[in-house]
Short mmCIF file of C-alpha atoms and ligand atoms in Angstrom, two decimals:
data_model
loop_
_atom_site.label_atom_id
_atom_site.label_comp_id
_atom_site.label_asym_id
_atom_site.label_seq_id
_atom_site.Cartn_x
_atom_site.Cartn_y
_atom_site.Cartn_z
CA MET A 70 -4.17 28.02 11.49
CA GLU A 71 -4.77 31.79 11.74
CA MET A 72 -3.43 33.47 8.59
CA ASN A 73 -3.00 37.02 7.43
CA ILE A 74 -2.79 36.62 3.67
CA LYS A 75 -2.26 39.45 1.20
CA PRO A 76 -2.99 39.45 -2.52
CA VAL A 77 -0.26 38.20 -4.84
CA ILE A 78 -1.25 40.69 -7.52
CA GLU A 79 -3.45 43.75 -7.11
CA LYS A 80 -6.62 43.01 -9.05
CA LYS A 81 -8.02 45.84 -11.16
CA PRO A 82 -11.79 46.08 -10.66
CA GLY A 83 -13.77 44.25 -13.32
CA LYS A 84 -10.64 42.68 -14.84
CA PRO A 85 -9.18 39.23 -14.28
CA ILE A 86 -5.57 38.83 -13.18
CA VAL A 87 -3.74 37.61 -16.28
CA ILE A 88 -0.62 35.45 -16.29
CA ALA A 89 0.58 34.39 -19.73
CA GLY A 90 3.72 33.18 -21.40
CA PRO A 91 5.27 30.03 -22.80
CA CYS A 92 5.25 26.68 -21.04
CA SER A 93 9.05 26.73 -21.26
CA ALA A 94 11.66 29.33 -22.02
CA GLU A 95 13.35 27.79 -25.07
CA THR A 96 15.49 30.52 -26.58
CA GLU A 97 16.07 34.16 -25.79
CA GLY A 98 14.37 35.09 -29.06
CA GLN A 99 11.25 33.03 -28.34
CA VAL A 100 10.95 34.49 -24.83
CA MET A 101 11.42 38.10 -26.00
CA GLN A 102 9.03 37.74 -28.93
CA THR A 103 6.27 36.26 -26.72
CA ALA A 104 6.78 38.92 -24.06
CA LYS A 105 6.76 41.82 -26.52
CA GLU A 106 3.61 40.61 -28.27
CA LEU A 107 1.85 40.07 -24.95
CA ALA A 108 3.01 43.38 -23.49
CA ALA A 109 1.62 45.19 -26.53
CA GLN A 110 -1.86 43.95 -25.61
CA GLY A 111 -1.70 45.76 -22.27
CA THR A 112 -3.72 43.11 -20.41
CA VAL A 113 -1.01 40.89 -18.93
CA ASP A 114 -0.07 41.25 -15.25
CA LEU A 115 2.66 38.62 -15.11
CA PHE A 116 4.81 36.93 -17.74
CA ARG A 117 5.20 33.21 -17.06
CA SER A 118 7.88 30.87 -18.34
CA GLY A 119 9.20 27.54 -17.10
CA ILE A 120 12.98 27.54 -16.59
CA TRP A 121 13.28 24.14 -14.91
CA LYS A 122 10.69 21.72 -16.28
CA PRO A 123 9.48 18.75 -14.25
CA ARG A 124 9.00 16.17 -16.99
CA THR A 125 7.28 12.90 -16.32
CA ARG A 126 9.89 10.92 -18.28
CA PRO A 127 13.61 11.67 -18.68
CA GLY A 128 14.79 12.57 -22.13
CA SER A 129 12.18 15.25 -22.83
CA PHE A 130 13.23 18.89 -22.73
CA GLU A 131 13.94 19.67 -19.08
CA GLY A 132 14.24 23.43 -19.37
CA VAL A 133 17.14 25.75 -20.15
CA GLY A 134 18.02 26.24 -16.48
CA THR A 135 19.56 29.34 -14.90
CA GLU A 136 20.61 30.77 -18.26
CA GLY A 137 16.91 31.53 -18.90
CA LEU A 138 16.63 33.73 -15.81
CA ALA A 139 18.67 36.39 -17.62
CA TRP A 140 16.08 36.32 -20.41
CA LEU A 141 13.29 36.93 -17.89
CA LYS A 142 15.28 39.83 -16.48
CA ARG A 143 15.48 41.24 -19.99
CA VAL A 144 11.70 40.79 -20.40
CA LYS A 145 11.15 42.96 -17.35
CA GLU A 146 13.65 45.63 -18.43
CA GLU A 147 12.42 45.88 -22.00
CA THR A 148 8.66 45.33 -21.66
CA GLY A 149 7.96 46.30 -18.05
CA LEU A 150 6.17 42.97 -17.54
CA LYS A 151 6.71 41.35 -14.15
CA THR A 152 7.86 37.73 -14.33
CA THR A 153 7.10 34.41 -12.69
CA THR A 154 8.58 30.91 -12.90
CA GLU A 155 8.31 27.52 -11.23
CA VAL A 156 10.56 26.55 -8.34
CA ALA A 157 10.91 23.02 -7.01
CA LYS A 158 14.21 23.09 -5.10
CA ALA A 159 16.10 25.42 -2.77
CA ALA A 160 18.63 26.21 -5.50
CA HIS A 161 15.81 27.36 -7.82
CA VAL A 162 14.55 29.74 -5.13
CA TYR A 163 17.99 31.26 -4.54
CA ASP A 164 18.61 31.69 -8.27
CA CYS A 165 15.21 33.33 -8.79
CA LEU A 166 15.62 35.71 -5.87
CA LYS A 167 19.04 36.71 -7.19
CA ALA A 168 17.61 37.29 -10.66
CA GLY A 169 14.75 39.43 -9.29
CA ILE A 170 11.90 37.18 -10.44
CA ASP A 171 8.75 38.87 -9.13
CA VAL A 172 6.54 35.90 -8.25
CA LEU A 173 7.40 32.22 -7.78
CA TRP A 174 5.08 29.29 -8.30
CA ILE A 175 5.10 25.78 -6.94
CA GLY A 176 4.11 23.18 -9.52
CA ALA A 177 1.63 20.35 -9.16
CA ARG A 178 4.35 17.70 -8.96
CA THR A 179 5.98 19.59 -6.10
CA THR A 180 2.81 20.26 -4.08
CA VAL A 181 2.35 16.48 -3.76
CA ASN A 182 5.67 16.14 -1.97
CA PRO A 183 5.95 17.67 1.53
CA PHE A 184 9.75 17.20 1.52
CA SER A 185 10.08 19.34 -1.59
CA VAL A 186 7.59 21.94 -0.39
CA GLN A 187 9.46 22.20 2.90
CA GLU A 188 12.77 22.59 1.07
CA VAL A 189 11.30 25.44 -0.98
CA ALA A 190 9.74 26.97 2.15
CA ASP A 191 13.07 26.87 4.03
CA ALA A 192 14.82 28.57 1.12
CA LEU A 193 12.15 31.31 1.13
CA LYS A 194 12.74 32.29 4.76
CA GLY A 195 13.42 36.01 5.01
CA ALA A 196 12.39 36.67 1.41
CA ASP A 197 9.49 38.94 0.52
CA VAL A 198 8.35 37.30 -2.70
CA PRO A 199 4.76 36.28 -3.53
CA VAL A 200 4.17 32.56 -4.11
CA LEU A 201 1.46 30.85 -6.13
CA ILE A 202 0.72 27.24 -5.25
CA LYS A 203 -0.73 24.86 -7.81
CA ASN A 204 -3.02 22.08 -6.69
CA PRO A 205 -1.36 18.66 -6.29
CA ILE A 206 -1.82 16.30 -9.26
CA ASN A 207 -4.04 14.03 -7.15
CA PRO A 208 -7.26 15.30 -5.60
CA ASP A 209 -5.95 15.58 -2.05
CA LEU A 210 -6.83 18.92 -0.50
CA GLY A 211 -4.70 18.09 2.55
CA LEU A 212 -1.55 18.33 0.44
CA TRP A 213 -2.65 21.64 -1.06
CA ILE A 214 -3.45 23.05 2.40
CA GLY A 215 -0.20 21.66 3.82
CA ALA A 216 1.77 23.48 1.13
CA ILE A 217 0.01 26.77 1.96
CA GLU A 218 0.83 26.28 5.64
CA ARG A 219 4.49 25.44 5.00
CA ILE A 220 4.98 28.50 2.79
CA TYR A 221 3.10 30.75 5.21
CA LYS A 222 5.14 29.50 8.16
CA ALA A 223 8.28 30.47 6.25
CA GLY A 224 7.09 34.08 6.53
CA ILE A 225 5.53 34.48 3.08
CA THR A 226 2.20 36.32 3.31
CA LYS A 227 1.45 36.97 -0.36
CA ILE A 228 0.16 33.54 -1.35
CA GLY A 229 -2.29 32.59 -4.10
CA LEU A 230 -3.63 29.37 -5.60
CA ILE A 231 -3.63 27.99 -9.11
CA HIS A 232 -6.20 25.38 -10.04
CA ARG A 233 -4.69 23.22 -12.84
CA GLY A 234 -6.94 20.20 -12.60
CA PHE A 235 -6.32 16.66 -11.34
CA SER A 236 -5.08 13.56 -13.07
CA TYR A 237 -7.79 11.06 -13.87
CA HIS A 238 -7.56 7.54 -15.18
CA GLY A 239 -10.98 7.24 -16.79
CA GLU A 240 -11.98 8.54 -20.18
CA THR A 241 -12.06 12.33 -20.33
CA ILE A 242 -11.62 15.13 -22.85
CA TYR A 243 -9.31 16.94 -20.41
CA ARG A 244 -5.64 16.43 -19.71
CA ASN A 245 -6.45 17.02 -16.03
CA VAL A 246 -10.09 16.97 -14.95
CA PRO A 247 -11.14 20.23 -13.30
CA ARG A 248 -13.20 18.89 -10.36
CA TRP A 249 -14.36 22.44 -9.72
CA GLN A 250 -15.88 21.58 -6.37
CA LEU A 251 -12.40 21.00 -4.90
CA ALA A 252 -11.20 24.47 -5.86
CA ILE A 253 -14.48 25.93 -4.62
CA GLU A 254 -13.90 24.21 -1.29
CA MET A 255 -10.43 25.83 -1.12
CA LYS A 256 -12.01 29.22 -1.84
CA ARG A 257 -14.47 28.61 0.98
CA ARG A 258 -11.73 27.65 3.42
CA PHE A 259 -9.23 30.32 2.35
CA PRO A 260 -11.27 33.28 1.09
CA ALA A 261 -8.26 35.62 1.27
CA LEU A 262 -6.20 33.56 -1.19
CA GLN A 263 -6.55 34.60 -4.81
CA MET A 264 -7.61 31.71 -7.04
CA LEU A 265 -6.49 31.50 -10.65
CA VAL A 266 -7.34 28.88 -13.23
CA ASP A 267 -4.58 27.29 -15.33
CA ASN A 268 -6.77 26.46 -18.29
CA SER A 269 -3.80 25.19 -20.32
CA HIS A 270 -2.95 22.28 -18.03
CA ILE A 271 -6.61 21.43 -17.38
CA CYS A 272 -7.40 21.27 -21.10
CA GLY A 273 -4.22 19.94 -22.69
CA ARG A 274 -5.67 21.10 -26.02
CA ARG A 275 -6.44 24.49 -27.55
CA ASP A 276 -10.10 24.13 -28.42
CA LEU A 277 -11.27 23.86 -24.80
CA LEU A 278 -9.26 26.76 -23.34
CA ALA A 279 -11.89 29.48 -23.73
CA ASP A 280 -14.68 27.43 -22.17
CA ILE A 281 -12.63 26.54 -19.11
CA ALA A 282 -11.51 30.17 -18.68
CA GLN A 283 -15.15 31.29 -18.91
CA GLU A 284 -16.29 28.70 -16.42
CA ALA A 285 -13.66 29.95 -13.96
CA MET A 286 -14.84 33.53 -14.44
CA ASP A 287 -18.42 32.41 -13.83
CA LEU A 288 -17.23 30.82 -10.59
CA ASN A 289 -15.72 34.15 -9.57
CA TYR A 290 -12.05 33.17 -9.92
CA ASP A 291 -9.59 36.06 -9.64
CA GLY A 292 -7.80 35.33 -12.89
CA LEU A 293 -6.08 32.88 -15.18
CA MET A 294 -2.70 31.48 -16.19
CA THR A 295 -2.42 30.47 -19.84
CA GLU A 296 0.46 29.12 -21.91
CA VAL A 297 1.24 31.32 -24.90
CA HIS A 298 3.87 30.66 -27.55
CA PRO A 299 4.64 32.49 -30.82
CA ARG A 300 4.70 29.19 -32.76
CA PRO A 301 2.71 26.75 -30.61
CA ASP A 302 3.11 23.75 -32.90
CA GLU A 303 6.89 24.00 -32.62
CA ALA A 304 6.94 24.33 -28.81
CA TRP A 305 9.48 22.14 -27.01
CA SER A 306 6.91 21.25 -24.34
CA ASP A 307 3.10 21.16 -24.20
CA ALA A 308 2.74 22.08 -27.88
CA LYS A 309 -0.89 20.93 -28.14
CA GLN A 310 -2.19 23.32 -25.48
CA GLN A 311 -0.28 26.49 -26.33
CA ILE A 312 -1.78 29.36 -28.33
CA THR A 313 -0.34 32.41 -30.05
CA PRO A 314 -0.45 35.84 -28.36
CA LYS A 315 -3.09 36.86 -30.92
CA VAL A 316 -5.39 33.93 -30.11
CA PHE A 317 -4.83 34.57 -26.42
CA GLY A 318 -5.89 38.21 -26.89
CA GLU A 319 -9.07 36.99 -28.58
CA LEU A 320 -9.72 34.55 -25.73
CA LEU A 321 -9.45 37.37 -23.19
CA ASN A 322 -11.67 39.65 -25.25
CA GLY A 323 -14.30 36.96 -25.50
CA LEU A 324 -14.57 36.42 -21.75
CA ALA A 325 -17.82 37.60 -20.20
CA LEU A 326 -16.97 39.00 -16.80
CA ARG A 327 -19.75 38.77 -14.28
CA GLN A 328 -20.22 41.04 -11.32
CA THR A 329 -20.37 39.38 -7.93
CA THR A 330 -23.06 41.74 -6.67
CA SER A 331 -25.64 44.00 -8.15
CA ASP A 332 -27.57 46.97 -6.79
CA ASN A 333 -30.53 46.44 -9.09
CA PRO A 334 -33.44 45.89 -6.64
CA VAL A 335 -35.51 43.81 -9.08
CA PHE A 336 -32.61 41.42 -9.64
CA ILE A 337 -31.87 41.26 -5.89
CA GLY A 338 -35.53 40.47 -5.17
CA GLN A 339 -35.70 37.74 -7.80
CA LEU A 340 -32.46 36.21 -6.63
CA ALA A 341 -33.64 36.19 -3.00
CA GLU A 342 -36.84 34.44 -4.03
CA LEU A 343 -35.02 31.77 -6.06
CA ARG A 344 -32.60 31.18 -3.19
CA ARG A 345 -35.52 30.87 -0.78
CA GLN A 346 -37.01 28.17 -3.02
CA ILE A 347 -33.68 26.36 -3.20
CA ASP A 348 -33.35 26.44 0.60
CA GLU A 349 -36.85 25.02 0.86
CA ILE A 350 -36.00 22.16 -1.52
CA ASP A 351 -32.75 21.48 0.34
CA ASP A 352 -34.69 21.24 3.60
CA GLU A 353 -37.11 18.80 1.98
CA LEU A 354 -34.23 16.75 0.57
CA ILE A 355 -32.59 16.51 3.99
CA GLY A 356 -35.90 15.49 5.56
CA MET A 357 -36.41 12.84 2.89
CA LEU A 358 -32.90 11.51 3.31
CA GLY A 359 -33.55 11.20 7.04
CA ARG A 360 -36.74 9.23 6.32
CA ARG A 361 -34.84 7.03 3.90
CA MET A 362 -32.29 6.21 6.62
CA ARG A 363 -35.04 5.30 9.09
CA LEU A 364 -36.38 2.82 6.50
CA ALA A 365 -32.89 1.42 5.97
CA GLU A 366 -32.64 0.91 9.73
CA GLN A 367 -35.96 -0.99 9.74
CA ILE A 368 -34.69 -3.19 6.93
CA GLY A 369 -31.54 -3.71 8.99
CA GLU A 370 -33.64 -5.01 11.85
CA TYR A 371 -35.41 -7.50 9.59
CA LYS A 372 -32.13 -8.62 8.07
CA LYS A 373 -30.70 -9.10 11.51
CA ALA A 374 -33.70 -11.11 12.67
CA ASN A 375 -33.36 -13.33 9.59
CA ASN A 376 -29.55 -13.35 9.52
CA ILE A 377 -29.23 -11.91 6.00
CA ALA A 378 -26.19 -9.98 4.70
CA ILE A 379 -26.51 -6.20 4.33
CA LEU A 380 -25.29 -5.90 0.78
CA GLN A 381 -27.54 -7.34 -1.86
CA PRO A 382 -25.65 -6.81 -5.15
CA ASP A 383 -28.66 -7.39 -7.42
CA ARG A 384 -30.78 -4.90 -5.56
CA TRP A 385 -27.96 -2.34 -5.70
CA GLN A 386 -27.54 -2.74 -9.47
CA GLU A 387 -31.29 -2.42 -9.90
CA LEU A 388 -31.32 0.82 -7.86
CA ILE A 389 -28.52 2.32 -9.98
CA ASP A 390 -30.19 1.38 -13.26
CA GLN A 391 -33.58 2.70 -12.23
CA ALA A 392 -32.22 5.95 -10.82
CA THR A 393 -29.95 6.63 -13.80
CA GLN A 394 -32.90 6.13 -16.08
CA LYS A 395 -35.23 8.36 -14.04
CA GLY A 396 -32.48 10.94 -13.54
CA SER A 397 -32.00 11.29 -17.27
CA THR A 398 -35.65 12.31 -17.66
CA GLN A 399 -34.89 15.17 -15.22
CA GLY A 400 -31.73 16.25 -17.04
CA LEU A 401 -29.47 14.72 -14.37
CA SER A 402 -26.25 13.21 -15.71
CA PRO A 403 -25.55 9.49 -15.12
CA ALA A 404 -22.26 10.49 -13.42
CA PHE A 405 -24.14 12.68 -10.94
CA MET A 406 -26.80 10.05 -10.28
CA GLN A 407 -24.16 7.46 -9.56
CA THR A 408 -22.14 9.70 -7.22
CA PHE A 409 -25.31 10.72 -5.43
CA LEU A 410 -26.64 7.18 -5.08
CA ARG A 411 -23.31 5.83 -3.95
CA ALA A 412 -23.21 8.40 -1.14
CA VAL A 413 -26.81 7.68 -0.11
CA HIS A 414 -26.24 3.93 -0.32
CA GLN A 415 -23.10 4.12 1.80
CA GLU A 416 -24.94 6.13 4.45
CA SER A 417 -27.79 3.56 4.41
CA ILE A 418 -25.30 0.71 4.84
CA ASP A 419 -23.73 2.55 7.78
CA HIS A 420 -27.14 2.94 9.40
CA GLN A 421 -28.02 -0.71 8.80
CA GLU A 422 -24.69 -1.82 10.12
CA GLU A 423 -25.23 0.11 13.29
CA VAL A 424 -28.61 -1.59 13.77
CA MET A 425 -27.31 -5.05 12.93
CA ASN A 426 -24.31 -4.82 15.21
CA SER A 427 -26.06 -3.22 18.17
CA LYS A 428 -26.64 -5.47 21.10
CA LEU A 429 -29.95 -3.88 22.00
CA VAL A 430 -32.22 -5.39 19.33
C1 LIG B 21 3.65 24.42 -15.96
O1 LIG B 21 2.92 25.34 -15.53
O2 LIG B 21 4.36 24.52 -16.93
C2 LIG B 21 3.56 23.11 -15.28
C3 LIG B 21 4.55 22.25 -15.32
O3 LIG B 21 2.39 22.92 -14.71
P1 LIG B 21 1.85 21.85 -13.63
O4 LIG B 21 2.75 21.95 -12.44
O5 LIG B 21 0.48 22.38 -13.37
O6 LIG B 21 1.85 20.52 -14.31
MN1 LIG B 22 3.22 23.35 -19.51
#
């Protein structure tokens, strides 16, 4: 789909776009205090605050509702900060537009549901409000792309993305694992869409926030969204991941911002040489993978001649063990080795299967 996307927020050169504010608007006092302390730092582009909270289980704090929109209006009047909140239903969109909320965002639990996204999109028709779209909770880029398309088709051209990580059922230090390569793939497919990292919902805990923000900056993200609360431990939602305005200021100060290009000829020369070497290695790897597949095909022919099943579980386990062991001597993580081997093994099986099921041999 041909798209003419415009930035959600004008990015100042050399500075990340900064969205900060509490997970939820709790009281007028809490909202105003957070906004004033953040505004005083002069680095925040947009003040965030959840008004309607999508909670996994009923009974938790589900947001103050429309009453909170008046508090966000007051934030804008008294601090000059523009505001943003999450919308999940048509009624939310209408209320926000009426209250003059500057930017809307679609949450991860909404992006997964095309009915909800379409409802929001329909309510946005004719409005000129920027929309940020969070990734769906599950790692399905189709849903994320579908949400972009639905919002764009409604006539919204200022669209951006928020990467908030993906739910994961294994053991992990994160609340939602980042899976950076998925966001990078979105950046590749939609280069005009600004990409922000929501380090709060990726981390779920304070001590990891700075590292994730830095990693996003190193990957050339446009900015970040972080949950900030004057008394994080007392927050009515997501207490463990919120930080005070002061700590947030320190986090921003500590970020090393990289340039995407340089005009230093020595650096450019060195980089070109390293990239040339990487291209050479990639070519070799592809050639070797091709040779590996030819061998798999030969094995397939023998198996066919002797009527032996393709998958040999012992051999597969042996391959994984050996490769994980060898990989570790090269500084390659077991997780990488296993993903890599699984992909290579699957491709080999496909090649063998083709040989074994062809009528020609
Ligand atoms: C939020 O930003 O407060 C929120 C609910 O986030 P997510 O949709 O990413 O879970
Ligand atoms: Mn939250």
